Amino acid sequence: MVRPEKGVIRPKILVRLFSGALGLLLSVLASCATVPPTGQSPAYPAGYLRPSSLWGRLNFDPSPRLKAALAKNESLKDVVSRAHTLWFSLNLEGLHPQSWRLIAQGDYPKALVGLVLDTKPHWVQEKSPVPQWYDQKAGLWVILPEDSLVAAASKPFTPELSQWSPVVFRQVPWQTVHGTGLYLEAEHPAELLFGAKGARLFPIEKLILRLQGGKNAWNGPVELRLKDARAAEGTLFLLKLWSASQRLTPNAKNPLMSSFSNLTWKVQGNLVIGEGLTIPYTVMEQLVNHLMAKKGTP
C-alpha cells in the first residue's frame, strides 16, 4: 500500500472539506434570506410590506403640499410630518379595501417616537404578541421596527407580520422606482378602473404608474400589461371606445376616470401605454381619508 506524500491532501479529505464549506455557505445564504441586507438599499423599507394586490412608493420631496394635507389628519400628523418617503400596500376585494400597510421612512428615532406615542391619550400600547400601539378611534396599529422607520396597518401586527421579509423587497424594480414621485403596481386592476362590467372586457394583468410630482399633481405615463400582443390590440380598441363614451358623458364623481379618458393610447408588444396621465394630489387625500374612515376593517 502506497501512502500519500506529506503535504498532499487525499481525495476523501478534499471532498469532506468541500462539503463542509458548501454546507456553511448554504447556511449563511439561508440566513441572509430572512435578514435585512446590510447597507440598506433605497428599496429596503419595502421588506416590511407584504404581498398584496396593490403596492407602491410615494416621494414627498417634490410634493410638499400633499405632505401638508395628509398631516392634517390627527392620527397621521406625527408620522407624516417627519416622513420623506411612504411605502404602501393595499389588498382589495372588488373595489373595497380589506387591509393595508404603510411604511413611513424619515426622521424617526425609535426611542423618541415610542415616547411620543406613550404620551398620546388616544394611543394604547400593547406588548403582546409584539410591542405595538393602537389608536381605537382610527382603527390603526403602529410598530417601530427600527430607527428611521414607522410601520402602520389596518390589522394588529403578529410576530411573523412584523419582521422584515425578502418577498416584496426582491420584487421591487428599484432602477424603475428611483426618481419617481409616485410609483404604483396593481394586479388585475380592471374592476378598480372600469367597474365590475369593465373587468370582464379588459383582461389587464397589471397596471404600472411611473409619475413625477408637480406642484398640485402627479404626471406621467400609465402602463397596462396584457397576456400577449393580441390581447393588447383588443384592449386598445376597447379603450378608444370607452374613452370616447367617457368624453361624451364625463364622470364628475371620479376625476381619475376623466383623466384616463383623455390619454393618448398606443400598443408596444403586450403593453398598452397611455401618455399624459394627471392625478391631482386631492385624489390621494380622498383615498387616505376613506381608508382612515374604515376603522374596524377586518
Short mmCIF file of C-alpha atoms in Angstrom, two decimals:
data_model
loop_
_atom_site.label_atom_id
_atom_site.label_comp_id
_atom_site.label_asym_id
_atom_site.label_seq_id
_atom_site.Cartn_x
_atom_site.Cartn_y
_atom_site.Cartn_z
CA MET A 1 0.00 0.00 0.00
CA VAL A 2 1.38 3.33 -1.07
CA ARG A 3 0.98 6.13 1.42
CA PRO A 4 0.45 9.68 0.17
CA GLU A 5 3.33 12.05 0.45
CA LYS A 6 3.37 14.59 3.21
CA GLY A 7 1.59 17.82 2.28
CA VAL A 8 -0.66 16.06 -0.24
CA ILE A 9 -4.39 16.24 0.55
CA ARG A 10 -6.13 12.93 -0.01
CA PRO A 11 -9.29 12.96 -2.22
CA LYS A 12 -11.59 11.89 0.65
CA ILE A 13 -10.34 14.73 2.85
CA LEU A 14 -10.76 17.18 -0.04
CA VAL A 15 -14.37 16.05 -0.53
CA ARG A 16 -15.07 16.45 3.20
CA LEU A 17 -13.57 19.94 3.25
CA PHE A 18 -15.53 20.98 0.18
CA SER A 19 -18.77 19.53 1.57
CA GLY A 20 -18.24 21.33 4.86
CA ALA A 21 -17.51 24.64 3.17
CA LEU A 22 -20.53 24.24 0.89
CA GLY A 23 -22.77 23.45 3.84
CA LEU A 24 -21.52 26.53 5.70
CA LEU A 25 -22.08 28.70 2.63
CA LEU A 26 -25.63 27.40 2.16
CA SER A 27 -26.45 28.02 5.81
CA VAL A 28 -25.16 31.59 5.53
CA LEU A 29 -27.18 32.17 2.37
CA ALA A 30 -30.27 30.73 4.02
CA SER A 31 -29.89 33.10 6.96
CA CYS A 32 -29.45 36.03 4.58
CA ALA A 33 -32.80 35.25 3.00
CA THR A 34 -34.66 36.44 6.09
CA VAL A 35 -32.25 39.04 7.47
CA PRO A 36 -32.31 42.65 6.24
CA PRO A 37 -29.39 43.32 3.88
CA THR A 38 -26.53 45.36 5.24
CA GLY A 39 -26.03 48.74 3.67
CA GLN A 40 -29.78 49.17 3.28
CA SER A 41 -30.59 49.74 -0.37
CA PRO A 42 -33.09 52.52 -1.12
CA ALA A 43 -35.75 49.83 -1.54
CA TYR A 44 -35.02 48.38 1.91
CA PRO A 45 -38.25 49.60 3.61
CA ALA A 46 -40.31 47.58 1.12
CA GLY A 47 -39.24 44.50 3.05
CA TYR A 48 -41.72 45.49 5.76
CA LEU A 49 -44.62 45.39 3.30
CA ARG A 50 -46.48 42.19 2.48
CA PRO A 51 -47.57 40.70 -0.86
CA SER A 52 -50.74 42.49 -1.93
CA SER A 53 -52.90 43.35 -4.91
CA LEU A 54 -51.61 46.94 -4.95
CA TRP A 55 -48.37 48.45 -3.69
CA GLY A 56 -46.22 51.47 -4.32
CA ARG A 57 -43.93 54.24 -3.14
CA LEU A 58 -44.60 57.93 -2.67
CA ASN A 59 -41.80 60.50 -2.52
CA PHE A 60 -42.78 63.64 -0.60
CA ASP A 61 -39.81 65.76 -1.76
CA PRO A 62 -41.45 67.10 -4.96
CA SER A 63 -44.92 67.38 -3.38
CA PRO A 64 -44.80 69.31 -0.06
CA ARG A 65 -48.45 70.35 -0.46
CA LEU A 66 -49.58 66.74 -0.35
CA LYS A 67 -47.48 66.14 2.76
CA ALA A 68 -49.07 69.14 4.47
CA ALA A 69 -52.56 67.95 3.52
CA LEU A 70 -52.03 64.42 4.88
CA ALA A 71 -50.54 65.86 8.07
CA LYS A 72 -53.92 67.47 8.78
CA ASN A 73 -55.21 64.02 9.74
CA GLU A 74 -54.78 63.91 13.52
CA SER A 75 -53.87 60.21 13.58
CA LEU A 76 -51.23 60.62 10.86
CA LYS A 77 -49.84 64.01 11.82
CA ASP A 78 -46.89 62.81 13.91
CA VAL A 79 -45.96 60.19 11.31
CA VAL A 80 -46.33 62.19 8.09
CA SER A 81 -44.74 65.41 9.36
CA ARG A 82 -41.34 63.68 9.69
CA ALA A 83 -41.59 61.49 6.56
CA HIS A 84 -39.81 61.90 3.24
CA THR A 85 -40.94 58.60 1.69
CA LEU A 86 -44.02 56.40 2.12
CA TRP A 87 -44.23 52.78 1.01
CA PHE A 88 -47.72 51.29 0.95
CA SER A 89 -49.57 48.08 0.15
CA LEU A 90 -53.30 47.53 -0.16
CA ASN A 91 -55.43 44.42 -0.56
CA LEU A 92 -58.69 44.96 -2.41
CA GLU A 93 -61.79 42.81 -2.62
CA GLY A 94 -63.51 44.22 -5.67
CA LEU A 95 -63.44 47.95 -5.02
CA HIS A 96 -63.27 47.67 -1.25
CA PRO A 97 -60.01 47.87 0.75
CA GLN A 98 -59.73 44.85 3.05
CA SER A 99 -56.36 45.58 4.60
CA TRP A 100 -53.48 47.98 4.12
CA ARG A 101 -49.99 48.68 5.38
CA LEU A 102 -47.93 51.86 5.36
CA ILE A 103 -44.17 52.19 5.92
CA ALA A 104 -43.00 55.74 6.63
CA GLN A 105 -39.29 56.46 6.17
CA GLY A 106 -37.86 59.62 7.65
CA ASP A 107 -36.66 61.29 10.85
CA TYR A 108 -37.90 58.69 13.34
CA PRO A 109 -35.59 57.98 16.29
CA LYS A 110 -37.16 54.78 17.62
CA ALA A 111 -36.97 55.69 21.31
CA LEU A 112 -38.31 59.20 20.75
CA VAL A 113 -41.25 58.07 18.62
CA GLY A 114 -42.16 55.45 21.22
CA LEU A 115 -42.09 58.09 23.95
CA VAL A 116 -44.33 60.39 21.90
CA LEU A 117 -46.85 57.60 21.31
CA ASP A 118 -46.86 56.77 25.02
CA THR A 119 -47.85 60.34 25.85
CA LYS A 120 -50.73 60.50 23.35
CA PRO A 121 -54.05 59.90 25.17
CA HIS A 122 -55.70 58.08 22.25
CA TRP A 123 -52.78 55.67 21.69
CA VAL A 124 -52.67 52.48 23.77
CA GLN A 125 -49.54 50.32 23.92
CA GLU A 126 -49.94 46.56 23.61
CA LYS A 127 -46.90 44.44 24.46
CA SER A 128 -48.24 41.10 23.22
CA PRO A 129 -47.83 39.37 20.83
CA VAL A 130 -45.38 42.12 19.73
CA PRO A 131 -44.88 45.66 21.08
CA GLN A 132 -47.26 47.94 19.19
CA TRP A 133 -49.53 50.93 19.66
CA TYR A 134 -53.23 51.04 18.81
CA ASP A 135 -55.45 54.01 18.04
CA GLN A 136 -59.01 52.78 18.54
CA LYS A 137 -60.53 55.91 17.03
CA ALA A 138 -58.72 55.45 13.74
CA GLY A 139 -58.50 51.65 13.79
CA LEU A 140 -54.75 51.95 13.33
CA TRP A 141 -51.86 49.80 14.63
CA VAL A 142 -48.25 51.01 14.67
CA ILE A 143 -44.90 49.31 15.29
CA LEU A 144 -41.37 50.73 15.31
CA PRO A 145 -39.23 48.11 13.54
CA GLU A 146 -36.05 50.22 13.71
CA ASP A 147 -34.70 53.76 13.61
CA SER A 148 -35.98 55.83 10.67
CA LEU A 149 -38.99 53.56 10.02
CA VAL A 150 -42.58 53.52 11.29
CA ALA A 151 -44.99 50.81 10.15
CA ALA A 152 -48.76 51.29 10.34
CA ALA A 153 -51.51 48.84 9.41
CA SER A 154 -55.24 48.24 9.49
CA LYS A 155 -54.69 44.93 11.33
CA PRO A 156 -52.76 44.05 14.50
CA PHE A 157 -49.13 43.04 13.98
CA THR A 158 -48.18 39.44 14.73
CA PRO A 159 -44.57 38.30 15.27
CA GLU A 160 -44.45 36.96 11.71
CA LEU A 161 -46.03 40.04 10.14
CA SER A 162 -43.74 42.45 11.99
CA GLN A 163 -40.48 41.01 10.61
CA TRP A 164 -38.54 42.19 7.57
CA SER A 165 -39.28 39.92 4.61
CA PRO A 166 -37.37 39.49 1.35
CA VAL A 167 -40.50 38.65 -0.67
CA VAL A 168 -41.57 42.17 -1.67
CA PHE A 169 -38.03 43.57 -1.37
CA ARG A 170 -36.78 41.28 -4.13
CA GLN A 171 -39.70 42.22 -6.38
CA VAL A 172 -39.05 45.96 -6.25
CA PRO A 173 -37.65 47.16 -9.61
CA TRP A 174 -35.56 49.82 -7.92
CA GLN A 175 -33.99 51.16 -11.10
CA THR A 176 -37.52 51.98 -12.26
CA VAL A 177 -38.88 53.17 -8.93
CA HIS A 178 -35.94 55.51 -8.31
CA GLY A 179 -36.60 59.08 -9.35
CA THR A 180 -40.39 58.84 -9.43
CA GLY A 181 -42.74 60.92 -7.31
CA LEU A 182 -45.30 58.11 -7.28
CA TYR A 183 -44.69 54.51 -8.31
CA LEU A 184 -47.60 52.07 -8.19
CA GLU A 185 -48.27 48.48 -9.28
CA ALA A 186 -51.74 46.89 -9.22
CA GLU A 187 -52.57 43.28 -10.09
CA HIS A 188 -55.67 42.69 -12.27
CA PRO A 189 -56.88 46.30 -11.91
CA ALA A 190 -59.74 46.23 -14.46
CA GLU A 191 -62.52 46.26 -11.85
CA LEU A 192 -60.80 49.07 -9.98
CA LEU A 193 -60.56 51.12 -13.18
CA PHE A 194 -63.71 50.23 -15.08
CA GLY A 195 -66.09 48.60 -12.59
CA ALA A 196 -67.40 45.03 -12.44
CA LYS A 197 -68.69 45.06 -16.03
CA GLY A 198 -65.45 46.50 -17.33
CA ALA A 199 -63.43 43.79 -15.58
CA ARG A 200 -64.97 41.21 -17.93
CA LEU A 201 -63.99 43.23 -21.00
CA PHE A 202 -60.43 44.30 -20.12
CA PRO A 203 -58.12 41.31 -19.36
CA ILE A 204 -55.43 43.53 -17.82
CA GLU A 205 -52.87 41.60 -15.77
CA LYS A 206 -51.03 44.56 -14.25
CA LEU A 207 -51.14 48.34 -14.09
CA ILE A 208 -47.93 50.32 -13.52
CA LEU A 209 -47.65 54.05 -12.85
CA ARG A 210 -44.34 55.93 -13.01
CA LEU A 211 -45.30 59.51 -12.23
CA GLN A 212 -43.33 62.66 -11.47
CA GLY A 213 -44.51 65.05 -8.78
CA GLY A 214 -45.51 68.58 -9.75
CA LYS A 215 -46.98 71.49 -7.83
CA ASN A 216 -50.51 70.13 -7.48
CA ALA A 217 -50.49 66.75 -9.22
CA TRP A 218 -48.51 63.75 -10.44
CA ASN A 219 -47.88 63.49 -14.17
CA GLY A 220 -46.62 60.70 -16.40
CA PRO A 221 -47.48 57.53 -18.33
CA VAL A 222 -49.69 54.62 -17.34
CA GLU A 223 -48.74 51.12 -18.46
CA LEU A 224 -51.26 48.28 -18.83
CA ARG A 225 -49.69 44.84 -19.13
CA LEU A 226 -51.60 42.16 -21.07
CA LYS A 227 -51.03 38.45 -21.68
CA ASP A 228 -49.83 38.94 -25.26
CA ALA A 229 -49.80 41.37 -28.19
CA ARG A 230 -53.19 40.18 -29.45
CA ALA A 231 -54.82 40.94 -26.10
CA ALA A 232 -53.10 44.34 -26.10
CA GLU A 233 -54.52 45.22 -29.54
CA GLY A 234 -58.02 44.22 -28.43
CA THR A 235 -57.70 46.24 -25.24
CA LEU A 236 -56.52 49.28 -27.20
CA PHE A 237 -59.64 49.12 -29.39
CA LEU A 238 -61.94 48.87 -26.35
CA LEU A 239 -60.09 51.68 -24.58
CA LYS A 240 -60.65 54.02 -27.50
CA LEU A 241 -64.39 53.23 -27.49
CA TRP A 242 -64.56 53.65 -23.72
CA SER A 243 -62.62 56.95 -23.82
CA ALA A 244 -64.99 58.35 -26.46
CA SER A 245 -68.04 57.45 -24.35
CA GLN A 246 -66.47 58.98 -21.24
CA ARG A 247 -65.83 62.26 -23.04
CA LEU A 248 -69.49 62.40 -24.08
CA THR A 249 -70.72 61.74 -20.52
CA PRO A 250 -67.95 62.85 -18.09
CA ASN A 251 -67.93 61.20 -14.66
CA ALA A 252 -67.85 64.18 -12.31
CA LYS A 253 -67.67 61.88 -9.28
CA ASN A 254 -64.49 60.18 -10.49
CA PRO A 255 -61.83 62.65 -11.71
CA LEU A 256 -59.36 59.77 -12.12
CA MET A 257 -61.57 58.18 -14.79
CA SER A 258 -61.83 61.53 -16.53
CA SER A 259 -58.03 61.66 -16.65
CA PHE A 260 -57.87 58.16 -18.15
CA SER A 261 -60.37 59.04 -20.86
CA ASN A 262 -58.15 61.90 -22.09
CA LEU A 263 -54.99 59.83 -22.52
CA THR A 264 -53.32 59.05 -25.83
CA TRP A 265 -53.08 55.25 -26.02
CA LYS A 266 -50.65 53.10 -28.02
CA VAL A 267 -49.51 49.46 -28.13
CA GLN A 268 -45.95 48.21 -27.60
CA GLY A 269 -45.87 44.42 -27.71
CA ASN A 270 -48.06 43.15 -24.87
CA LEU A 271 -48.25 46.64 -23.32
CA VAL A 272 -50.87 49.34 -23.75
CA ILE A 273 -49.38 52.70 -22.76
CA GLY A 274 -51.31 55.86 -22.03
CA GLU A 275 -49.42 59.15 -22.23
CA GLY A 276 -50.29 62.29 -20.28
CA LEU A 277 -51.90 60.97 -17.09
CA THR A 278 -52.50 63.59 -14.40
CA ILE A 279 -53.57 62.65 -10.86
CA PRO A 280 -54.32 65.59 -8.54
CA TYR A 281 -52.99 65.28 -5.01
CA THR A 282 -56.57 65.67 -3.80
CA VAL A 283 -57.25 62.13 -5.05
CA MET A 284 -54.63 60.78 -2.62
CA GLU A 285 -56.12 62.86 0.18
CA GLN A 286 -59.55 61.38 -0.52
CA LEU A 287 -58.14 57.85 -0.57
CA VAL A 288 -56.36 58.29 2.77
CA ASN A 289 -59.45 59.79 4.38
CA HIS A 290 -61.50 56.87 3.05
CA LEU A 291 -59.07 54.30 4.46
CA MET A 292 -58.88 56.04 7.82
CA ALA A 293 -62.69 56.07 7.97
CA LYS A 294 -62.72 52.28 7.55
CA LYS A 295 -61.87 51.60 11.18
CA GLY A 296 -62.86 48.15 12.16
CA THR A 297 -61.99 46.80 8.73
CA PRO A 298 -61.09 43.13 9.26
#
